[in-house]
Tab-separated table of C-alpha atoms in Angstrom:
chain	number	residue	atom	x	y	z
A	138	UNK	CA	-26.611	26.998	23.418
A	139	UNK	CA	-28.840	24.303	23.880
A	140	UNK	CA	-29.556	24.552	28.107
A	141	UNK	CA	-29.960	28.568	27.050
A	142	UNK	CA	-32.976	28.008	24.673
A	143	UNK	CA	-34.408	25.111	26.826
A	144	UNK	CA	-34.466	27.450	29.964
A	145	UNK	CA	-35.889	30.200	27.557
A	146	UNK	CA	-38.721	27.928	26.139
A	147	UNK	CA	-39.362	26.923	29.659
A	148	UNK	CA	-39.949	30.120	31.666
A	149	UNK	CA	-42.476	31.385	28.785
A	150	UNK	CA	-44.672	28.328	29.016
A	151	UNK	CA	-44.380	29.189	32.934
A	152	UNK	CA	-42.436	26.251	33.896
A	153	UNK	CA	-40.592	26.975	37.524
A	154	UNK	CA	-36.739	25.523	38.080
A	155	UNK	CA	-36.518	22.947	41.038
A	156	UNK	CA	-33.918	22.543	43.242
A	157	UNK	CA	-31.290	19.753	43.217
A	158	UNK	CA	-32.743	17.619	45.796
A	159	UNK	CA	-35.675	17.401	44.817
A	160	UNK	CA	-35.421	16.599	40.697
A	161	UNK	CA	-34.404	12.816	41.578
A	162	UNK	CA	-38.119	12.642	43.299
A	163	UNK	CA	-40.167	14.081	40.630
A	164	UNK	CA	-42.771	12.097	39.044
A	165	UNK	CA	-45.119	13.072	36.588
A	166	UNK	CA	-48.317	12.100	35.659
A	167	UNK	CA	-48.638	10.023	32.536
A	168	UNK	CA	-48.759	11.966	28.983
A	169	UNK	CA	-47.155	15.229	30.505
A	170	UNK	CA	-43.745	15.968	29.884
A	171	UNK	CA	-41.075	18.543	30.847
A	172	UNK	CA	-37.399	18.762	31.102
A	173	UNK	CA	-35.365	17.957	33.813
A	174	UNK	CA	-35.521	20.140	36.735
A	175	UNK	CA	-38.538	21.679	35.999
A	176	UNK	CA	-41.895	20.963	36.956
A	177	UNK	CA	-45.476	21.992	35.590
A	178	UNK	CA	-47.555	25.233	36.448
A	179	UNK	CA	-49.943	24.497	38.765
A	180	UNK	CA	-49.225	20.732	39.622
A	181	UNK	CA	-48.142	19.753	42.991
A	182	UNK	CA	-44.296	18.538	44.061
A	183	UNK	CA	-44.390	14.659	44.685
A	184	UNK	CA	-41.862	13.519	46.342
A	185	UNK	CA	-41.145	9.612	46.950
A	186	UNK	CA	-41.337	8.247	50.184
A	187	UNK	CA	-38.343	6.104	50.820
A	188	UNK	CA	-39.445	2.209	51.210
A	189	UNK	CA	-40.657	0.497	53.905
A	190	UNK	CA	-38.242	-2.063	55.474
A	191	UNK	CA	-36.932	-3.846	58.622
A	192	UNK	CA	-33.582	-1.907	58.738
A	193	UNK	CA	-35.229	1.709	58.402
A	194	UNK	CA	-34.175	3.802	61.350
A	195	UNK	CA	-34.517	7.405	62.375
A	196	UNK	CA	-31.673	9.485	62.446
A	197	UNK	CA	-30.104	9.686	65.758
A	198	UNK	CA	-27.101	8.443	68.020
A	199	UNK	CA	-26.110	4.888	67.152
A	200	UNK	CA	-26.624	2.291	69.651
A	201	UNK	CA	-23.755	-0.155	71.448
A	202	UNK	CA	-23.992	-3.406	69.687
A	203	UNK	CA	-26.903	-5.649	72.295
A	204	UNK	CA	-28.195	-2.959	73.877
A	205	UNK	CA	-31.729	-1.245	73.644
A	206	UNK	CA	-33.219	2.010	74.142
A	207	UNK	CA	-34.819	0.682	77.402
A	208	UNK	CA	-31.762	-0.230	79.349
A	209	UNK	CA	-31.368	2.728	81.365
A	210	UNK	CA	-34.990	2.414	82.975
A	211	UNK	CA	-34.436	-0.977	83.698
A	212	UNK	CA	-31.113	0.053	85.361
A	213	UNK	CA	-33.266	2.336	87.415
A	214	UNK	CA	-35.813	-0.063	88.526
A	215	UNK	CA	-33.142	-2.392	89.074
A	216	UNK	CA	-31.574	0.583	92.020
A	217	UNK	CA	-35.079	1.487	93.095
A	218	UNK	CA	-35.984	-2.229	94.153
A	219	UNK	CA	-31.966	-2.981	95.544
A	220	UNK	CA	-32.163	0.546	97.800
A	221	UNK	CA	-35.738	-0.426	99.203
A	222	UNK	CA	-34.366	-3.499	100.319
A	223	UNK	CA	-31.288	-2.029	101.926
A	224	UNK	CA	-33.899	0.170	103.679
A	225	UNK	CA	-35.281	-2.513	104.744
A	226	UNK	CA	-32.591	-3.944	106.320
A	227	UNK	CA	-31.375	-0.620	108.270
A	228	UNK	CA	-35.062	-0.687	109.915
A	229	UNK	CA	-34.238	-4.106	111.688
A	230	UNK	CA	-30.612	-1.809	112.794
A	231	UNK	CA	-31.135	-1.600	116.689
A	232	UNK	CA	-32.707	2.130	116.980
A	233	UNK	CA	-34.193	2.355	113.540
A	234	UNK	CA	-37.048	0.401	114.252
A	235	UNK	CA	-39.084	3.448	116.101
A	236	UNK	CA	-39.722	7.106	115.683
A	237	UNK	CA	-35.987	8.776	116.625
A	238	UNK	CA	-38.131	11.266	118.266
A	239	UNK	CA	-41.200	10.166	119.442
A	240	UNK	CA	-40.790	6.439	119.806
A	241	UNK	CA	-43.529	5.375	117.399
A	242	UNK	CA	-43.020	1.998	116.285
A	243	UNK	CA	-42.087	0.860	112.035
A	244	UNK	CA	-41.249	4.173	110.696
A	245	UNK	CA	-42.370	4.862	106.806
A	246	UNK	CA	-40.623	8.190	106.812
A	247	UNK	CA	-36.572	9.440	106.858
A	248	UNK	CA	-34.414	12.173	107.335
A	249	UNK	CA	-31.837	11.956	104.553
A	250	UNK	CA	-30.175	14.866	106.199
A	251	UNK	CA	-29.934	13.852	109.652
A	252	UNK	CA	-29.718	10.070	108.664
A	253	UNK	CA	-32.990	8.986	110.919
A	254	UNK	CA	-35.985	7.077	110.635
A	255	UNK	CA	-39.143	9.197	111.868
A	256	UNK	CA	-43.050	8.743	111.850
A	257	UNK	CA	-45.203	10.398	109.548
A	258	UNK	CA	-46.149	13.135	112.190
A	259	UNK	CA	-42.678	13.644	113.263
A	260	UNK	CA	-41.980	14.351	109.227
A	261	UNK	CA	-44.398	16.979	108.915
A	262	UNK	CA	-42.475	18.752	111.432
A	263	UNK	CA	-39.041	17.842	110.135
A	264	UNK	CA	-40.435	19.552	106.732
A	265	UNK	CA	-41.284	22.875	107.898
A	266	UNK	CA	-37.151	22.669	109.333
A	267	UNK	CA	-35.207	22.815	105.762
A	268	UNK	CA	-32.253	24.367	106.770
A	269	UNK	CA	-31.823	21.230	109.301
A	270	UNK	CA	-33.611	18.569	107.704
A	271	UNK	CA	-34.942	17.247	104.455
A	272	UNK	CA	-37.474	13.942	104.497
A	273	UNK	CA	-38.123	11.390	101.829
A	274	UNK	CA	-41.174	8.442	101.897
A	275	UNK	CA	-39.230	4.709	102.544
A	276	UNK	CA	-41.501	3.117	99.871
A	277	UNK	CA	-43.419	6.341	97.946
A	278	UNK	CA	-39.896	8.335	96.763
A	279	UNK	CA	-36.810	7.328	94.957
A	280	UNK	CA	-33.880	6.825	97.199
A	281	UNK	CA	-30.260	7.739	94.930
A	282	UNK	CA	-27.304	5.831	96.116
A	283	UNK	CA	-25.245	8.325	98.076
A	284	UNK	CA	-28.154	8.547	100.050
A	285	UNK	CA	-28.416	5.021	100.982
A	286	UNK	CA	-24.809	5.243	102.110
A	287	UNK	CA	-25.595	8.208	104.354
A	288	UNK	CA	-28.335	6.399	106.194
A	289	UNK	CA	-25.683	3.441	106.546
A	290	UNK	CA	-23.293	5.557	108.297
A	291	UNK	CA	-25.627	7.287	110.522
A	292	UNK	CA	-29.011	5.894	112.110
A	293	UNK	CA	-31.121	6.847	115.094
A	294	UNK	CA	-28.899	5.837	117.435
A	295	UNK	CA	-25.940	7.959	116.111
A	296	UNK	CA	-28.401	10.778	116.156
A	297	UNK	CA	-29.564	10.526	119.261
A	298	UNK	CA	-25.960	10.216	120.864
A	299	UNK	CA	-25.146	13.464	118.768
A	300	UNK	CA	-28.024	15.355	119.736
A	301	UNK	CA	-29.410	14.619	123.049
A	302	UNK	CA	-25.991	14.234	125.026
A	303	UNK	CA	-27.058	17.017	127.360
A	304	UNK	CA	-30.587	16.530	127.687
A	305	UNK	CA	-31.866	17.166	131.456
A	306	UNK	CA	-33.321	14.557	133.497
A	307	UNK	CA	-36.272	16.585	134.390
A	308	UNK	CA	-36.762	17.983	130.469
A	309	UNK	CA	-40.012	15.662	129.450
A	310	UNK	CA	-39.131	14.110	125.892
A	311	UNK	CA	-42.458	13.069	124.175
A	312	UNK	CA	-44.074	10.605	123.044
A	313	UNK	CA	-46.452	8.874	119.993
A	314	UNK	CA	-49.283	10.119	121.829
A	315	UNK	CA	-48.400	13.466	122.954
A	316	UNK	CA	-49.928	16.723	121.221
A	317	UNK	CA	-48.090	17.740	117.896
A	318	UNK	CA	-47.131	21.593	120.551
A	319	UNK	CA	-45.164	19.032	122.640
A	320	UNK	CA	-43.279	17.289	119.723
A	321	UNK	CA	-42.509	20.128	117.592
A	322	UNK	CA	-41.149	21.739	120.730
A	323	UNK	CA	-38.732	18.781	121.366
A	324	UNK	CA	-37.418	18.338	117.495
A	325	UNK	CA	-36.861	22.019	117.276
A	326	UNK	CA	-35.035	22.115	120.378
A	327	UNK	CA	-33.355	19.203	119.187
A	328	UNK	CA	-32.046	19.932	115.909
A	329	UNK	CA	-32.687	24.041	114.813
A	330	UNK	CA	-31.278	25.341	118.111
A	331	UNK	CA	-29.133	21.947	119.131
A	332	UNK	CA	-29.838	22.683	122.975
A	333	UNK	CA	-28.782	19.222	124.046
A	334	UNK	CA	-25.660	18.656	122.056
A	335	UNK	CA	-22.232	17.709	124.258
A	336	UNK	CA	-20.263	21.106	122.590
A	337	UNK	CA	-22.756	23.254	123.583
A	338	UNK	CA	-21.986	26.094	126.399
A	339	UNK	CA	-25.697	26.013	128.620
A	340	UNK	CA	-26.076	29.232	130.327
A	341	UNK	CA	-29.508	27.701	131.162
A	342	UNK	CA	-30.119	27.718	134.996
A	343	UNK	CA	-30.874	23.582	133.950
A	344	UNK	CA	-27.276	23.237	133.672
A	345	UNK	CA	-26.865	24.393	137.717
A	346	UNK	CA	-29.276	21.229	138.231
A	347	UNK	CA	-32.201	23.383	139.331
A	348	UNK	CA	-34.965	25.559	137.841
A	349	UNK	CA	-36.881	28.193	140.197
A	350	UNK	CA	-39.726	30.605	138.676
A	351	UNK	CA	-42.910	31.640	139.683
A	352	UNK	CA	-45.989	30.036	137.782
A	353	UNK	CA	-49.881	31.169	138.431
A	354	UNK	CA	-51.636	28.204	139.958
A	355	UNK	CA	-55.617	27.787	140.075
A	356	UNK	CA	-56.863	26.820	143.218
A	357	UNK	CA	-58.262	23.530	143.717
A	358	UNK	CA	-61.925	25.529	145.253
A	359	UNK	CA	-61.705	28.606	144.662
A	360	UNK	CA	-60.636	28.528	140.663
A	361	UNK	CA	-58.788	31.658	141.053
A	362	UNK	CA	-55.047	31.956	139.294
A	363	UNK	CA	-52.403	32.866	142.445
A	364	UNK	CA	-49.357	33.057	141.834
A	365	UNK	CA	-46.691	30.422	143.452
A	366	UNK	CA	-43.341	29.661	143.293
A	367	UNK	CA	-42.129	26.132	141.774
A	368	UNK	CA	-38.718	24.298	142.307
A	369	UNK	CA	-37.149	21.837	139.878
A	370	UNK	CA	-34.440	19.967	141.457
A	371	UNK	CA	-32.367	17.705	139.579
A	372	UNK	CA	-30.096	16.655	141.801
A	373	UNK	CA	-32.983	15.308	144.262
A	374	UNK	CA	-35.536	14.236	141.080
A	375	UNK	CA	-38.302	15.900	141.964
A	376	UNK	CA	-40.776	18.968	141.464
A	377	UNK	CA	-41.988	21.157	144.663
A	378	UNK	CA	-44.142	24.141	144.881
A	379	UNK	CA	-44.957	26.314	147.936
A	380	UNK	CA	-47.868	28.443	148.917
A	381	UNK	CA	-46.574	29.732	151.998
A	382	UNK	CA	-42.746	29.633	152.511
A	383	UNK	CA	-42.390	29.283	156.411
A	384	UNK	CA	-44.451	25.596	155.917
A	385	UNK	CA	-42.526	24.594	153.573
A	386	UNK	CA	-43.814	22.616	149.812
A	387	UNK	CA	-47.372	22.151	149.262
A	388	UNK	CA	-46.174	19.250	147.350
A	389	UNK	CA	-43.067	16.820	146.498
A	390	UNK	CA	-43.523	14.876	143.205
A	391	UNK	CA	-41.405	12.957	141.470
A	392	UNK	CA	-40.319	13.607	137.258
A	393	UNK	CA	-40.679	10.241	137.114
A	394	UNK	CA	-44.318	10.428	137.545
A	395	UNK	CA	-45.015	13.910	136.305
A	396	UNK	CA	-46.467	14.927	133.144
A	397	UNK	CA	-46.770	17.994	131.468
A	398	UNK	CA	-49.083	19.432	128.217
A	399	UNK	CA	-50.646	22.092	126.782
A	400	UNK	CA	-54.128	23.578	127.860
A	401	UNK	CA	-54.663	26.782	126.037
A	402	UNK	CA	-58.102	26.060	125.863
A	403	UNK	CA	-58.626	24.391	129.170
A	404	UNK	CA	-57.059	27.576	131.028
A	405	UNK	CA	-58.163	30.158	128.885
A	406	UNK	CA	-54.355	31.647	128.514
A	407	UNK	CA	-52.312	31.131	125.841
A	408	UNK	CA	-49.306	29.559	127.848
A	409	UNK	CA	-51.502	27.648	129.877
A	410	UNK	CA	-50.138	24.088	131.516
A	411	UNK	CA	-51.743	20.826	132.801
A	412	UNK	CA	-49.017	18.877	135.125
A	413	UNK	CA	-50.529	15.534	136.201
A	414	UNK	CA	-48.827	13.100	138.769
A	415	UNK	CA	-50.024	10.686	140.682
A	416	UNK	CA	-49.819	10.500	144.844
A	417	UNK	CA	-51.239	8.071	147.080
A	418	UNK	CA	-52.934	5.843	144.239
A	419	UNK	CA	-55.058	9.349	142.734
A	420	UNK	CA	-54.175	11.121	139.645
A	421	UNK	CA	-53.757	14.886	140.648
A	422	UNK	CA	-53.374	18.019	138.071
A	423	UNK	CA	-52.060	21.227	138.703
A	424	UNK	CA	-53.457	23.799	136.424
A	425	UNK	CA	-50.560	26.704	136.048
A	426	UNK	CA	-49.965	29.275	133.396
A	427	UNK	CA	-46.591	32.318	132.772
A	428	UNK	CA	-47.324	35.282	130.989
A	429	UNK	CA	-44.196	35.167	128.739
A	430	UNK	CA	-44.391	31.355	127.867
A	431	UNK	CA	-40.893	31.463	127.286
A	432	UNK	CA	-39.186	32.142	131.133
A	433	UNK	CA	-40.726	31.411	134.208
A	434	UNK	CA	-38.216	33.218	136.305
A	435	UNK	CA	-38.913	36.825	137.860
A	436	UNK	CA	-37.827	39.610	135.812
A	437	UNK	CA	-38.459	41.774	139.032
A	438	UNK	CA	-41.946	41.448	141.019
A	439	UNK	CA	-43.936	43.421	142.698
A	440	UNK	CA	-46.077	41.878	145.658
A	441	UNK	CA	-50.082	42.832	145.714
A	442	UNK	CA	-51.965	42.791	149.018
A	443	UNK	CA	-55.954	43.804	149.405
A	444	UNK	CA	-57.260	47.412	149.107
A	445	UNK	CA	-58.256	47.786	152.753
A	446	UNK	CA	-54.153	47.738	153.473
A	447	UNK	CA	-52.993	50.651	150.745
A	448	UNK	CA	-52.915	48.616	147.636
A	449	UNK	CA	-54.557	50.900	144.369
A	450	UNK	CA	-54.599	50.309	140.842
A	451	UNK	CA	-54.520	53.895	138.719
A	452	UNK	CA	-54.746	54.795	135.131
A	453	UNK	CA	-52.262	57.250	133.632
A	454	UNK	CA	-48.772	58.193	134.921
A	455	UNK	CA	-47.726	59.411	138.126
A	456	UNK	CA	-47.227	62.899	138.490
A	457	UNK	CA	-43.810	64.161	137.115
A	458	UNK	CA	-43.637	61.287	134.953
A	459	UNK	CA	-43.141	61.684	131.303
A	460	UNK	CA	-42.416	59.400	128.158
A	461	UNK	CA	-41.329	59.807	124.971
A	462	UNK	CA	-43.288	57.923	123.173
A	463	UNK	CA	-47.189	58.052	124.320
A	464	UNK	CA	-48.740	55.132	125.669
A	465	UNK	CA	-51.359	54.278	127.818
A	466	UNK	CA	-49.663	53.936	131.708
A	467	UNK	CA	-50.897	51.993	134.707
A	468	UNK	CA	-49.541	53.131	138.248
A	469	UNK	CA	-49.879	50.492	140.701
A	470	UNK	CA	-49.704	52.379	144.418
A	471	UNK	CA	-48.202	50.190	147.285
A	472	UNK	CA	-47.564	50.849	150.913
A	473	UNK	CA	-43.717	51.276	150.301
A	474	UNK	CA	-43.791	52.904	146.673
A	475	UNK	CA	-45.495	53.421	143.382
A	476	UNK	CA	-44.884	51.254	140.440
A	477	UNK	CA	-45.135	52.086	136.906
A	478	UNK	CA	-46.135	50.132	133.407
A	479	UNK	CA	-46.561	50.992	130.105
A	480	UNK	CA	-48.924	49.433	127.976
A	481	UNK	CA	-49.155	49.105	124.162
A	482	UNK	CA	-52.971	50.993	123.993
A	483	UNK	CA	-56.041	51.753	125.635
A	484	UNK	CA	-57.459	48.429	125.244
A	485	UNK	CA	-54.832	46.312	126.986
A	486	UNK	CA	-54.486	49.139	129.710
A	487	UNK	CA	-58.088	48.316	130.232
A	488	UNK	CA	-57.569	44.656	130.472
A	489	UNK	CA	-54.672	45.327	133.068
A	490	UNK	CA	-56.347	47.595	135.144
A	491	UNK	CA	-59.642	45.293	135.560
A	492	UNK	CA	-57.209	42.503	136.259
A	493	UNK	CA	-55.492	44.092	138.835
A	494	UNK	CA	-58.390	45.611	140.358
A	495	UNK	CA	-59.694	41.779	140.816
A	496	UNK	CA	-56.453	40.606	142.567
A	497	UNK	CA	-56.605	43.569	144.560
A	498	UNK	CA	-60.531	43.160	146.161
A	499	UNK	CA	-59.654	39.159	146.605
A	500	UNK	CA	-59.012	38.665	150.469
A	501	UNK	CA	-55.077	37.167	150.915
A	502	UNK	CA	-55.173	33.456	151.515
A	503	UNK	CA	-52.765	30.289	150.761
């Protein structure tokens, strides 16, 4: 009866009822007064702060007994510095101390897939390759455990017995100073297509020992493109190419002393070569180009003499011809027959035409 006509007396002077948790932090100001669980109209909720001490904590997870929030970063750190030295240490592992595929010396770069040491040029290369290869900085990244004991079981030397087992003795590997063309070339051969691997089944006219094709050769005086046919011979070590068959090579050089790089620029064609060698104490460069890039052996030729003995270069299709598709056709008229290619539009049919045209009204030398 006594709570009924306090709570009564308290909602009509406007009083509001506070909850439970709160009525043990009220505080009021001096000469006010109001019953418990109620505070004045108007007036703010105080609530006390607890006190300030030593043993105050947040709530949270309790810690082991010794141990500090910190401990786990130092733990890292702790790996961090004890895997840079054990990377360390597999650099001075015979193998590891150059590029695995360009021979540059003190590596700062790894393959954590392949479990070699590479150069930062190489790496560039091995990143655009992430189905084959992922790389990681020696001293910029972190290095996990597992990885460590990858790089322990593996190494450049494993690597290279795994992936250049069948490489062939006239197939120029690069080196540090070579173009970036040249060394992407070998690492993709390498490791995307595994070309040199012992398990691998070459089709490759390299694994009969010896490579013939026909390569377009710039004359030393004349600067005209002519096309002649090159030899690689493993068995005997050497390159030959021949102007004129019954006299036999123009020239013997050895892979030994033969270079080869890219001179799209230099040639003006997009699969343009430069081989240097030396001979009798002179450097010597051969300037050679194939239309594909990809296969330098004859998909079928057709031989092109001078105008004055038959030879004519037409536009269109010969009569009776038809395709299915239109495009723009080239007949090239020989003594013996007519030949016919397709081009993709006007523009390269153009091209081809003037080109042949030039051949054509060039007088036949070696």
């Amino acid at each position: 009866m006594i709570e009924t006509s306090v709570s009564a007396r308290c909602k009509q002077r406007g009083w509001k009822r506070c909850s439970r948790a709160a009525r043990s932090s009220l505080r009021f100001p001096t000469g006010t007064r109001s019953p418990a669980g109620y505070r004045l109209p108007g007036r703010p909720l105080r609530v006390r702060r607890p006190p300030r001490s030593s043993s105050f904590r947040l709530p949270g997870p309790s810690l082991p007994p010794g141990s500090t929030r910190r401990a786990p970063r130092r733990a890292a750190v702790m790996d961090r510095d004890r895997n840079k030295t054990l990377l360390q240490e597999l650099l001075k592992v015979a193998g590891n101390g150059r590029c695995a595929d360009c021979g540059e010396p003190d590596p700062e770069w790894a393959s954590y897939k392949l479990g070699i040491f590479i150069c930062l040029m190489c790496s560039g290369i091995h990143r655009n390759l992430p189905q084959v290869s992922r790389v990681k900085s020696l001293w910029l990244d972190f290095w996990e455990n597992d990885l460590i004991e990858f790089m322990k079981k593996h190494g450049n030397l494993c690597a290279k017995a795994k992936y250049e087992a069948k490489v062939p003795p006239y197939y120029y590997i690069p080196q540090s100073c070579d173009c970036l063309v040249l060394r992407e070339q070998w690492i993709r051969a390498k490791y995307e297509r595994e070309e040199f691997v012992a398990t691998r089944v070459c089709q490759d006219p390299c694994s009969a020992g010896s490579r013939e094709g026909f390569l377009w050769k710039r004359g030393r005086e004349s600067k005209q493109f002519k096309q002649r046919r090159f030899l690689l011979s493993a068995r005997e070590g050497v390159m030959k190419y021949y102007t004129k068959e019954p006299k036999g090579p123009k020239a013997v050089i050895s892979i030994e002393k033969l270079n080869v790089m890219f001179q799209a620029e230099k040639i003006h064609h997009a699969h343009g070569l430069q081989i240097t060698y030396k001979t009798d104490g002179q450097t010597r460069n051969l300037f050679v180009y194939h239309e594909s890039g990809k296969d330098a052996f004859p998909q079928g030729q057709v031989f092109i003499g001078r105008r004055v003995e038959g030879y004519e270069v037409r536009a269109g299709l010969p009569q009776g011809i038809s395709v299915k598709k239109r495009k723009s056709g080239i007949t090239m008229v020989t003594p013996m027959r007519e030949f016919l290619f397709l081009c993709e539009n006007d523009r390269e049919q153009r091209e081809w035409i003037d080109a042949l045209n030039g051949v054509i009204a060039q007088p036949l030398s070696g």
